[in-house]
mmCIF file of C-alpha atoms in Angstrom:
data_model
loop_
_atom_site.group_PDB
_atom_site.id
_atom_site.type_symbol
_atom_site.label_atom_id
_atom_site.label_comp_id
_atom_site.label_asym_id
_atom_site.label_seq_id
_atom_site.Cartn_x
_atom_site.Cartn_y
_atom_site.Cartn_z
ATOM 1 C CA MET A 1 226.177 -13.737 78.016
ATOM 2 C CA LEU A 2 227.707 -11.222 75.288
ATOM 3 C CA PRO A 3 231.074 -11.938 73.482
ATOM 4 C CA ASN A 4 234.684 -9.979 75.098
ATOM 5 C CA VAL A 5 235.894 -8.004 72.773
ATOM 6 C CA THR A 6 239.440 -6.742 71.980
ATOM 7 C CA PHE A 7 241.021 -4.732 70.220
ATOM 8 C CA PRO A 8 244.606 -4.711 68.701
ATOM 9 C CA ARG A 9 246.876 -2.065 68.220
ATOM 10 C CA GLN A 10 246.874 1.123 65.753
ATOM 11 C CA SER A 11 248.069 4.152 65.295
ATOM 12 C CA PRO A 12 245.947 6.858 66.671
ATOM 13 C CA ALA A 13 244.394 8.178 63.862
ATOM 14 C CA ALA A 14 243.938 4.456 61.883
ATOM 15 C CA SER A 15 241.920 3.080 65.106
ATOM 16 C CA GLN A 16 239.673 6.324 66.226
ATOM 17 C CA PRO A 17 236.711 5.372 64.004
ATOM 18 C CA VAL A 18 237.058 1.750 64.893
ATOM 19 C CA THR A 19 237.479 2.778 69.287
ATOM 20 C CA ASP A 20 234.104 4.838 68.693
ATOM 21 C CA ALA A 21 232.080 2.788 67.097
ATOM 22 C CA LEU A 22 233.565 -0.534 69.283
ATOM 23 C CA ARG A 23 232.805 1.686 72.603
ATOM 24 C CA VAL A 24 229.284 2.493 70.838
ATOM 25 C CA THR A 25 227.703 -0.943 71.261
ATOM 26 C CA GLN A 26 229.839 -1.529 74.784
ATOM 27 C CA ARG A 27 228.489 1.096 75.844
ATOM 28 C CA GLY A 28 224.487 -0.503 74.614
ATOM 29 C CA ALA A 29 225.711 -4.068 76.196
ATOM 30 C CA ALA A 30 226.266 -2.060 79.298
ATOM 31 C CA ASN A 31 222.772 -0.266 78.954
ATOM 32 C CA GLU A 32 221.062 -3.857 78.309
ATOM 33 C CA VAL A 33 222.352 -5.706 81.365
ATOM 34 C CA GLU A 34 221.814 -2.783 82.947
ATOM 35 C CA ALA A 35 218.619 -2.272 81.915
ATOM 36 C CA ARG A 36 217.469 -6.154 82.856
ATOM 37 C CA ALA A 37 219.533 -5.819 86.397
ATOM 38 C CA GLU A 38 216.557 -2.329 86.736
ATOM 39 C CA LYS A 39 213.893 -4.523 85.224
ATOM 40 C CA CYS A 40 214.328 -7.449 87.687
ATOM 41 C CA SER A 41 214.499 -4.597 90.780
ATOM 42 C CA ARG A 42 211.417 -3.307 89.851
ATOM 43 C CA LYS A 43 209.721 -7.096 89.957
ATOM 44 C CA VAL A 44 211.490 -7.316 93.389
ATOM 45 C CA GLU A 45 209.762 -4.039 94.526
ATOM 46 C CA ARG A 46 206.389 -4.772 93.480
ATOM 47 C CA SER A 47 206.866 -8.513 94.914
ATOM 48 C CA ARG A 48 207.652 -6.644 98.250
ATOM 49 C CA ALA A 49 204.859 -4.332 97.738
ATOM 50 C CA VAL A 50 202.199 -7.450 97.045
ATOM 51 C CA MET A 51 203.630 -9.266 99.449
ATOM 52 C CA ALA A 52 203.087 -6.722 102.368
ATOM 53 C CA GLU A 53 199.448 -5.627 100.579
ATOM 54 C CA ARG A 54 197.880 -9.370 100.271
ATOM 55 C CA LEU A 55 199.684 -11.165 103.568
ATOM 56 C CA GLN A 56 197.212 -8.748 105.801
ATOM 57 C CA GLU A 57 194.276 -9.459 103.684
ATOM 58 C CA ILE A 58 194.339 -12.992 103.814
ATOM 59 C CA THR A 59 192.177 -13.820 106.755
ATOM 60 C CA ASP A 60 190.581 -16.939 108.894
ATOM 61 C CA ASP A 61 189.002 -18.163 105.741
ATOM 62 C CA SER A 62 191.876 -20.589 104.946
ATOM 63 C CA VAL A 63 194.794 -22.839 106.963
ATOM 64 C CA CYS A 64 197.443 -22.046 103.965
ATOM 65 C CA TYR A 65 199.308 -18.093 105.579
ATOM 66 C CA ALA A 66 202.126 -19.423 105.915
ATOM 67 C CA ASP A 67 202.451 -21.311 102.759
ATOM 68 C CA ALA A 68 201.393 -18.259 101.040
ATOM 69 C CA LYS A 69 204.273 -16.127 102.498
ATOM 70 C CA GLU A 70 206.745 -19.197 102.133
ATOM 71 C CA GLU A 71 206.299 -18.473 98.518
ATOM 72 C CA ILE A 72 206.340 -15.919 98.073
ATOM 73 C CA LEU A 73 209.512 -14.687 99.955
ATOM 74 C CA ASP A 74 211.067 -17.967 98.060
ATOM 75 C CA GLU A 75 210.075 -15.962 94.536
ATOM 76 C CA CYS A 76 211.367 -12.694 95.762
ATOM 77 C CA GLU A 77 214.700 -14.833 96.765
ATOM 78 C CA SER A 78 214.461 -16.305 92.979
ATOM 79 C CA VAL A 79 214.530 -12.578 91.459
ATOM 80 C CA TRP A 80 216.959 -11.196 93.405
ATOM 81 C CA LYS A 81 219.376 -13.619 92.639
ATOM 82 C CA GLN A 82 218.621 -12.988 89.197
ATOM 83 C CA MET A 83 219.180 -9.807 89.667
ATOM 84 C CA GLU A 84 222.310 -10.514 90.750
ATOM 85 C CA GLU A 85 223.423 -12.692 88.558
ATOM 86 C CA CYS A 86 222.513 -9.267 85.711
ATOM 87 C CA GLN A 87 224.878 -7.443 87.896
ATOM 88 C CA SER A 88 228.138 -9.844 87.707
ATOM 89 C CA LYS A 89 227.344 -10.369 84.038
ATOM 90 C CA LEU A 90 227.700 -6.507 83.823
ATOM 91 C CA LYS A 91 230.663 -5.527 86.059
ATOM 92 C CA PHE A 92 233.392 -9.356 84.665
ATOM 93 C CA LEU A 93 232.007 -7.604 80.782
ATOM 94 C CA GLU A 94 234.859 -7.557 78.593
ATOM 95 C CA THR A 95 236.064 -7.429 75.590
ATOM 96 C CA GLU A 96 236.924 -8.961 72.559
ATOM 97 C CA THR A 97 239.148 -9.261 70.000
ATOM 98 C CA LEU A 98 238.222 -7.680 66.741
ATOM 99 C CA PRO A 99 239.804 -8.946 63.229
ATOM 100 C CA LYS A 100 242.446 -6.209 62.376
ATOM 101 C CA SER A 101 240.843 -6.583 58.493
ATOM 102 C CA ASN A 102 236.490 -4.832 57.797
ATOM 103 C CA ALA A 103 236.696 -4.328 61.488
ATOM 104 C CA LYS A 104 234.047 -1.635 60.867
ATOM 105 C CA PHE A 105 231.956 -4.726 58.840
ATOM 106 C CA SER A 106 232.937 -7.178 62.106
ATOM 107 C CA LEU A 107 230.985 -4.465 63.922
ATOM 108 C CA SER A 108 227.943 -3.828 62.942
ATOM 109 C CA ILE A 109 227.698 -8.223 62.713
ATOM 110 C CA MET A 110 228.287 -8.443 66.590
ATOM 111 C CA HIS A 111 225.471 -5.064 66.669
ATOM 112 C CA MET A 112 222.989 -7.237 65.024
ATOM 113 C CA LYS A 113 223.480 -10.138 66.430
ATOM 114 C CA ALA A 114 222.543 -8.568 69.646
ATOM 115 C CA LEU A 115 219.834 -6.310 68.217
ATOM 116 C CA THR A 116 218.316 -10.361 67.389
ATOM 117 C CA ALA A 117 219.385 -12.389 70.421
ATOM 118 C CA GLU A 118 216.895 -8.899 72.205
ATOM 119 C CA TYR A 119 214.063 -9.995 69.632
ATOM 120 C CA ASN A 120 213.700 -12.536 70.591
ATOM 121 C CA GLN A 121 214.016 -12.662 73.953
ATOM 122 C CA TRP A 122 211.011 -10.052 73.484
ATOM 123 C CA GLN A 123 209.480 -12.470 71.398
ATOM 124 C CA LYS A 124 209.632 -15.127 74.161
ATOM 125 C CA ARG A 125 208.631 -13.112 76.909
ATOM 126 C CA SER A 126 205.469 -13.140 78.319
ATOM 127 C CA PRO A 127 203.660 -12.364 80.819
ATOM 128 C CA GLU A 128 204.619 -13.133 84.727
ATOM 129 C CA MET A 129 202.368 -13.727 87.501
ATOM 130 C CA ILE A 130 203.481 -13.007 91.320
ATOM 131 C CA SER A 131 201.991 -15.888 92.635
ATOM 132 C CA THR A 132 200.534 -19.349 91.523
ATOM 133 C CA ASN A 133 198.997 -19.174 95.107
ATOM 134 C CA PRO A 134 195.185 -19.480 94.949
ATOM 135 C CA ASP A 135 194.632 -17.752 97.950
ATOM 136 C CA ILE A 136 196.611 -14.832 96.602
ATOM 137 C CA LEU A 137 195.287 -14.853 93.550
ATOM 138 C CA LEU A 138 191.924 -14.815 94.658
ATOM 139 C CA SER A 139 193.097 -11.287 97.220
ATOM 140 C CA LEU A 140 193.896 -10.056 93.435
ATOM 141 C CA GLY A 141 190.938 -10.699 91.700
ATOM 142 C CA LYS A 142 188.855 -9.711 95.239
ATOM 143 C CA LYS A 143 190.649 -6.207 94.447
ATOM 144 C CA GLU A 144 190.690 -6.084 91.015
ATOM 145 C CA LEU A 145 186.898 -6.585 91.274
ATOM 146 C CA GLN A 146 186.412 -4.077 93.543
ATOM 147 C CA LYS A 147 188.576 -1.772 91.598
ATOM 148 C CA VAL A 148 186.397 -2.516 88.202
ATOM 149 C CA LYS A 149 183.455 -2.314 90.402
ATOM 150 C CA ASP A 150 184.671 1.394 91.907
ATOM 151 C CA ASP A 151 185.430 2.542 88.445
ATOM 152 C CA LEU A 152 181.869 1.188 87.005
ATOM 153 C CA GLU A 153 180.157 3.158 89.981
ATOM 154 C CA ASN A 154 182.429 6.597 88.638
ATOM 155 C CA VAL A 155 181.685 5.737 85.552
ATOM 156 C CA LEU A 156 177.526 5.823 86.313
ATOM 157 C CA SER A 157 177.728 8.559 88.529
ATOM 158 C CA THR A 158 179.117 10.326 85.715
ATOM 159 C CA VAL A 159 176.751 8.770 83.236
ATOM 160 C CA GLN A 160 174.207 10.064 85.664
ATOM 161 C CA LEU A 161 174.662 13.264 86.065
ATOM 162 C CA LYS A 162 175.113 13.874 81.981
ATOM 163 C CA ASN A 163 171.807 11.950 81.751
ATOM 164 C CA LYS A 164 170.427 15.006 84.548
ATOM 165 C CA ASN A 165 172.617 18.078 82.634
ATOM 166 C CA LEU A 166 170.285 16.354 79.033
ATOM 167 C CA GLU A 167 167.693 16.354 81.008
ATOM 168 C CA GLU A 168 167.263 19.530 82.421
ATOM 169 C CA ASP A 169 168.982 20.774 78.372
ATOM 170 C CA LEU A 170 165.918 19.138 76.882
ATOM 171 C CA LYS A 171 163.249 20.514 79.816
ATOM 172 C CA ARG A 172 164.915 23.741 78.724
ATOM 173 C CA GLU A 173 164.523 23.121 74.813
ATOM 174 C CA GLN A 174 160.557 21.894 75.278
ATOM 175 C CA GLN A 175 159.164 25.534 76.876
ATOM 176 C CA TRP A 176 161.435 26.417 74.168
ATOM 177 C CA TYR A 177 159.345 24.694 71.955
ATOM 178 C CA GLU A 178 156.343 25.882 73.811
ATOM 179 C CA GLU A 179 156.864 29.322 73.651
ATOM 180 C CA GLN A 180 157.782 29.098 69.764
ATOM 181 C CA LYS A 181 154.428 27.518 69.228
ATOM 182 C CA GLN A 182 152.547 29.909 71.603
ATOM 183 C CA LEU A 183 154.016 32.863 69.222
ATOM 184 C CA ILE A 184 153.995 31.192 66.203
ATOM 185 C CA ASP A 185 150.198 30.784 66.681
ATOM 186 C CA THR A 186 149.589 34.209 68.357
ATOM 187 C CA LEU A 187 151.249 35.185 64.918
ATOM 188 C CA SER A 188 148.972 33.111 62.197
ATOM 189 C CA ARG A 189 145.672 34.882 64.666
ATOM 190 C CA THR A 190 147.038 37.954 63.974
ATOM 191 C CA GLN A 191 147.898 37.472 60.614
ATOM 192 C CA GLU A 192 144.330 35.591 59.779
ATOM 193 C CA GLU A 193 142.849 38.890 61.735
ATOM 194 C CA THR A 194 144.915 41.066 59.677
ATOM 195 C CA LYS A 195 143.869 39.308 56.452
ATOM 196 C CA ASN A 196 139.936 39.125 57.196
ATOM 197 C CA GLN A 197 139.834 43.111 58.446
ATOM 198 C CA VAL A 198 142.136 43.449 54.386
ATOM 199 C CA GLU A 199 139.654 41.315 52.963
ATOM 200 C CA GLN A 200 136.906 43.971 54.567
ATOM 201 C CA VAL A 201 138.100 47.012 54.069
ATOM 202 C CA SER A 202 138.741 45.716 50.945
ATOM 203 C CA ASN A 203 134.871 44.762 50.064
ATOM 204 C CA LYS A 204 133.898 48.294 51.939
ATOM 205 C CA ARG A 205 136.455 50.065 49.561
ATOM 206 C CA SER A 206 134.793 47.985 46.326
ATOM 207 C CA LEU A 207 131.153 49.547 47.588
ATOM 208 C CA HIS A 208 132.364 52.852 48.552
ATOM 209 C CA THR A 209 134.122 52.808 44.548
ATOM 210 C CA ARG A 210 131.039 51.567 43.415
ATOM 211 C CA ALA A 211 128.305 53.261 45.790
ATOM 212 C CA PHE A 212 130.715 56.477 43.780
ATOM 213 C CA HIS A 213 130.979 54.976 39.886
ATOM 214 C CA GLU A 214 126.345 54.785 40.464
ATOM 215 C CA GLN A 215 126.395 58.599 42.027
ATOM 216 C CA LYS A 216 128.610 59.371 38.906
ATOM 217 C CA LYS A 217 127.129 57.848 36.804
ATOM 218 C CA LYS A 218 123.244 59.825 38.339
ATOM 219 C CA ILE A 219 124.687 63.057 38.369
ATOM 220 C CA LEU A 220 126.088 62.631 34.439
ATOM 221 C CA GLN A 221 122.415 61.210 34.157
ATOM 222 C CA LEU A 222 121.245 64.515 35.866
ATOM 223 C CA LYS A 223 123.354 66.758 34.327
ATOM 224 C CA VAL A 224 122.010 65.782 30.946
ATOM 225 C CA TYR A 225 118.551 65.777 32.569
ATOM 226 C CA LYS A 226 118.536 69.338 33.418
ATOM 227 C CA LYS A 227 120.477 70.061 30.220
ATOM 228 C CA LYS A 228 117.481 68.088 28.234
ATOM 229 C CA LEU A 229 115.260 70.114 30.445
ATOM 230 C CA LEU A 230 116.751 73.994 30.375
ATOM 231 C CA THR A 231 116.206 73.111 26.700
ATOM 232 C CA ALA A 232 112.403 72.409 26.308
ATOM 233 C CA LEU A 233 112.076 74.809 28.347
ATOM 234 C CA GLU A 234 114.060 77.406 27.004
ATOM 235 C CA GLU A 235 112.292 76.443 23.135
ATOM 236 C CA PHE A 236 109.045 76.364 25.127
ATOM 237 C CA LEU A 237 109.464 80.066 26.471
ATOM 238 C CA GLU A 238 110.723 80.639 23.475
ATOM 239 C CA GLU A 239 107.797 79.881 20.711
ATOM 240 C CA HIS A 240 104.967 81.034 23.919
ATOM 241 C CA PHE A 241 106.883 83.720 25.504
ATOM 242 C CA PRO A 242 108.635 85.262 22.955
ATOM 243 C CA SER A 243 111.272 88.598 23.637
ATOM 244 C CA PRO A 244 108.382 91.731 24.418
ATOM 245 C CA GLU A 245 110.737 93.528 21.819
ATOM 246 C CA LYS A 246 110.549 90.931 18.913
ATOM 247 C CA GLY A 247 106.897 90.692 18.899
ATOM 248 C CA GLY A 248 105.884 94.723 18.164
ATOM 249 C CA ILE A 249 104.398 94.534 21.056
ATOM 250 C CA ALA A 250 106.532 97.433 23.073
ATOM 251 C CA GLU A 251 105.434 100.182 24.199
ATOM 252 C CA LYS A 252 107.141 103.734 22.207
ATOM 253 C CA LYS A 253 106.084 107.015 23.355
ATOM 254 C CA ASN A 254 105.407 107.380 19.579
ATOM 255 C CA SER A 255 105.815 105.410 16.802
ATOM 256 C CA GLN A 256 109.332 106.522 15.560
ATOM 257 C CA GLU A 257 110.880 106.354 18.695
ATOM 258 C CA GLU A 258 112.431 103.298 19.989
ATOM 259 C CA PRO A 259 112.441 101.916 24.514
ATOM 260 C CA VAL A 260 113.797 103.765 26.243
ATOM 261 C CA VAL A 261 115.521 100.741 28.411
ATOM 262 C CA GLU A 262 115.468 96.495 26.977
ATOM 263 C CA LEU A 263 113.175 94.947 28.047
ATOM 264 C CA LYS A 264 114.142 91.461 29.088
ATOM 265 C CA PRO A 265 112.229 87.962 28.099
ATOM 266 C CA LEU A 266 110.784 85.679 31.005
ATOM 267 C CA GLN A 267 113.543 83.078 30.734
ATOM 268 C CA ASP A 268 116.198 86.081 31.331
ATOM 269 C CA ILE A 269 114.177 87.620 34.229
ATOM 270 C CA LEU A 270 113.222 83.270 35.344
ATOM 271 C CA GLU A 271 117.132 83.642 34.913
ATOM 272 C CA ILE A 272 117.724 86.506 37.766
ATOM 273 C CA LEU A 273 115.529 84.588 39.571
ATOM 274 C CA VAL A 274 116.651 81.133 39.866
ATOM 275 C CA ASP A 275 120.449 83.081 40.333
ATOM 276 C CA LYS A 276 119.525 85.523 43.492
ATOM 277 C CA LEU A 277 117.361 82.685 45.164
ATOM 278 C CA VAL A 278 120.350 79.385 44.708
ATOM 279 C CA SER A 279 122.963 82.053 45.400
ATOM 280 C CA THR A 280 121.707 84.565 48.781
ATOM 281 C CA PRO A 281 118.982 82.491 49.728
ATOM 282 C CA HIS A 282 118.190 84.617 53.028
ATOM 283 C CA GLU A 283 118.104 87.512 50.377
ATOM 284 C CA PRO A 284 116.208 85.923 48.031
ATOM 285 C CA TYR A 285 114.213 89.354 46.322
ATOM 286 C CA VAL A 286 115.250 91.582 43.741
ATOM 287 C CA PRO A 287 114.104 94.728 42.899
ATOM 288 C CA ILE A 288 112.007 94.939 40.254
ATOM 289 C CA ASP A 289 113.222 98.000 37.117
ATOM 290 C CA ASP A 290 112.307 99.360 33.331
ATOM 291 C CA SER A 291 113.657 96.123 32.085
ATOM 292 C CA PHE A 292 111.426 94.072 33.345
ATOM 293 C CA TRP A 293 107.774 93.676 30.751
ATOM 294 C CA PRO A 294 104.688 94.100 33.329
ATOM 295 C CA PRO A 295 102.937 91.525 31.328
ATOM 296 C CA TYR A 296 105.058 88.321 32.742
ATOM 297 C CA LEU A 297 105.559 90.163 35.707
ATOM 298 C CA GLU A 298 101.652 89.843 36.704
ATOM 299 C CA LEU A 299 101.976 86.059 34.714
ATOM 300 C CA LEU A 300 104.607 85.072 37.155
ATOM 301 C CA LEU A 301 102.677 86.809 40.490
ATOM 302 C CA ARG A 302 99.697 85.735 39.052
ATOM 303 C CA HIS A 303 100.142 81.701 38.603
ATOM 304 C CA GLY A 304 101.851 81.795 42.061
ATOM 305 C CA ILE A 305 105.982 81.759 40.487
ATOM 306 C CA ALA A 306 106.757 84.349 42.332
ATOM 307 C CA GLN A 307 105.440 87.079 44.867
ATOM 308 C CA ARG A 308 106.242 90.270 46.407
ATOM 309 C CA HIS A 309 107.687 91.582 49.549
ATOM 310 C CA PRO A 310 105.567 91.680 52.224
ATOM 311 C CA GLU A 311 106.749 95.671 53.005
ATOM 312 C CA ASN A 312 108.833 96.770 49.291
ATOM 313 C CA PRO A 313 106.516 95.622 46.415
ATOM 314 C CA ASP A 314 109.225 96.851 43.700
ATOM 315 C CA ARG A 315 110.801 93.733 44.860
ATOM 316 C CA ILE A 316 110.263 90.495 43.959
ATOM 317 C CA ARG A 317 111.304 86.682 44.731
ATOM 318 C CA LEU A 318 111.191 83.354 43.042
ATOM 319 C CA GLU A 319 108.644 81.327 45.123
ATOM 320 C CA ALA A 320 110.421 78.380 47.375
ATOM 321 C CA PHE A 321 109.386 75.617 45.329
ATOM 322 C CA HIS A 322 112.580 72.753 46.851
ATOM 323 C CA GLY A 323 111.341 73.929 50.292
#
């Protein structure tokens, strides 16, 4: 039981702080008693509810139904008496007189004692069993086990659903992996084919480049050879077939007259015939004028180097040796 507290009469201005503090302490004590009474009330209600449930669950496998019922009723009555005692303590709670000197300190000491008592009470408190009857405990245990079983079944169904979802995700990931693998294989084959094609093109290009350089080299060699042939032919013609005017063999009307036209050497005649044949192969004939020295014309015609036009003897052409 909490101590009774009675306050001395003081002036309103001087005793106001002490009065407020005592009101707080008295309110705390009342709240504590009310809390204990409320706990007892809840315990009674819980015991009655459990009794109503368990009495229905007890079946014909036990011969102590009446004893169990009586035991639970006794426990409920005991708890109800405790609750009534707490309510009576709360009703008859009175105040205790504090000393005039140092009222705040005394109030703090009282508050500390109340907290210490409440702390010790909570330390000594142990879990309370609704009943010690084995049949009731067996029934409670069965219900708790059934509840645990239901919870585990719910957990199992949740885990199975999660596993199913994970399996579906795994299948999708595997399918995506296979698609990516096929794509990589296709890209690898395409890369290999492209690489081979590039190598082939590179080889062909190198072959073409090599052939081009060889042809270019041959052309240069032919040009050099042509130049040598032309030079040798020029030297041969100049040595064996000189210009008619240089040898003094050109016909003159008299010894003091110059030739009427300038006679072409054999080299110039051959160049004119070759250029005409190459430039206009469909019309290779060249008209004969006074600049063509007759002995050189007869030489070309007699040895088959040139031939006359079948209808116009004043025109000649180079024989087509290349045809």
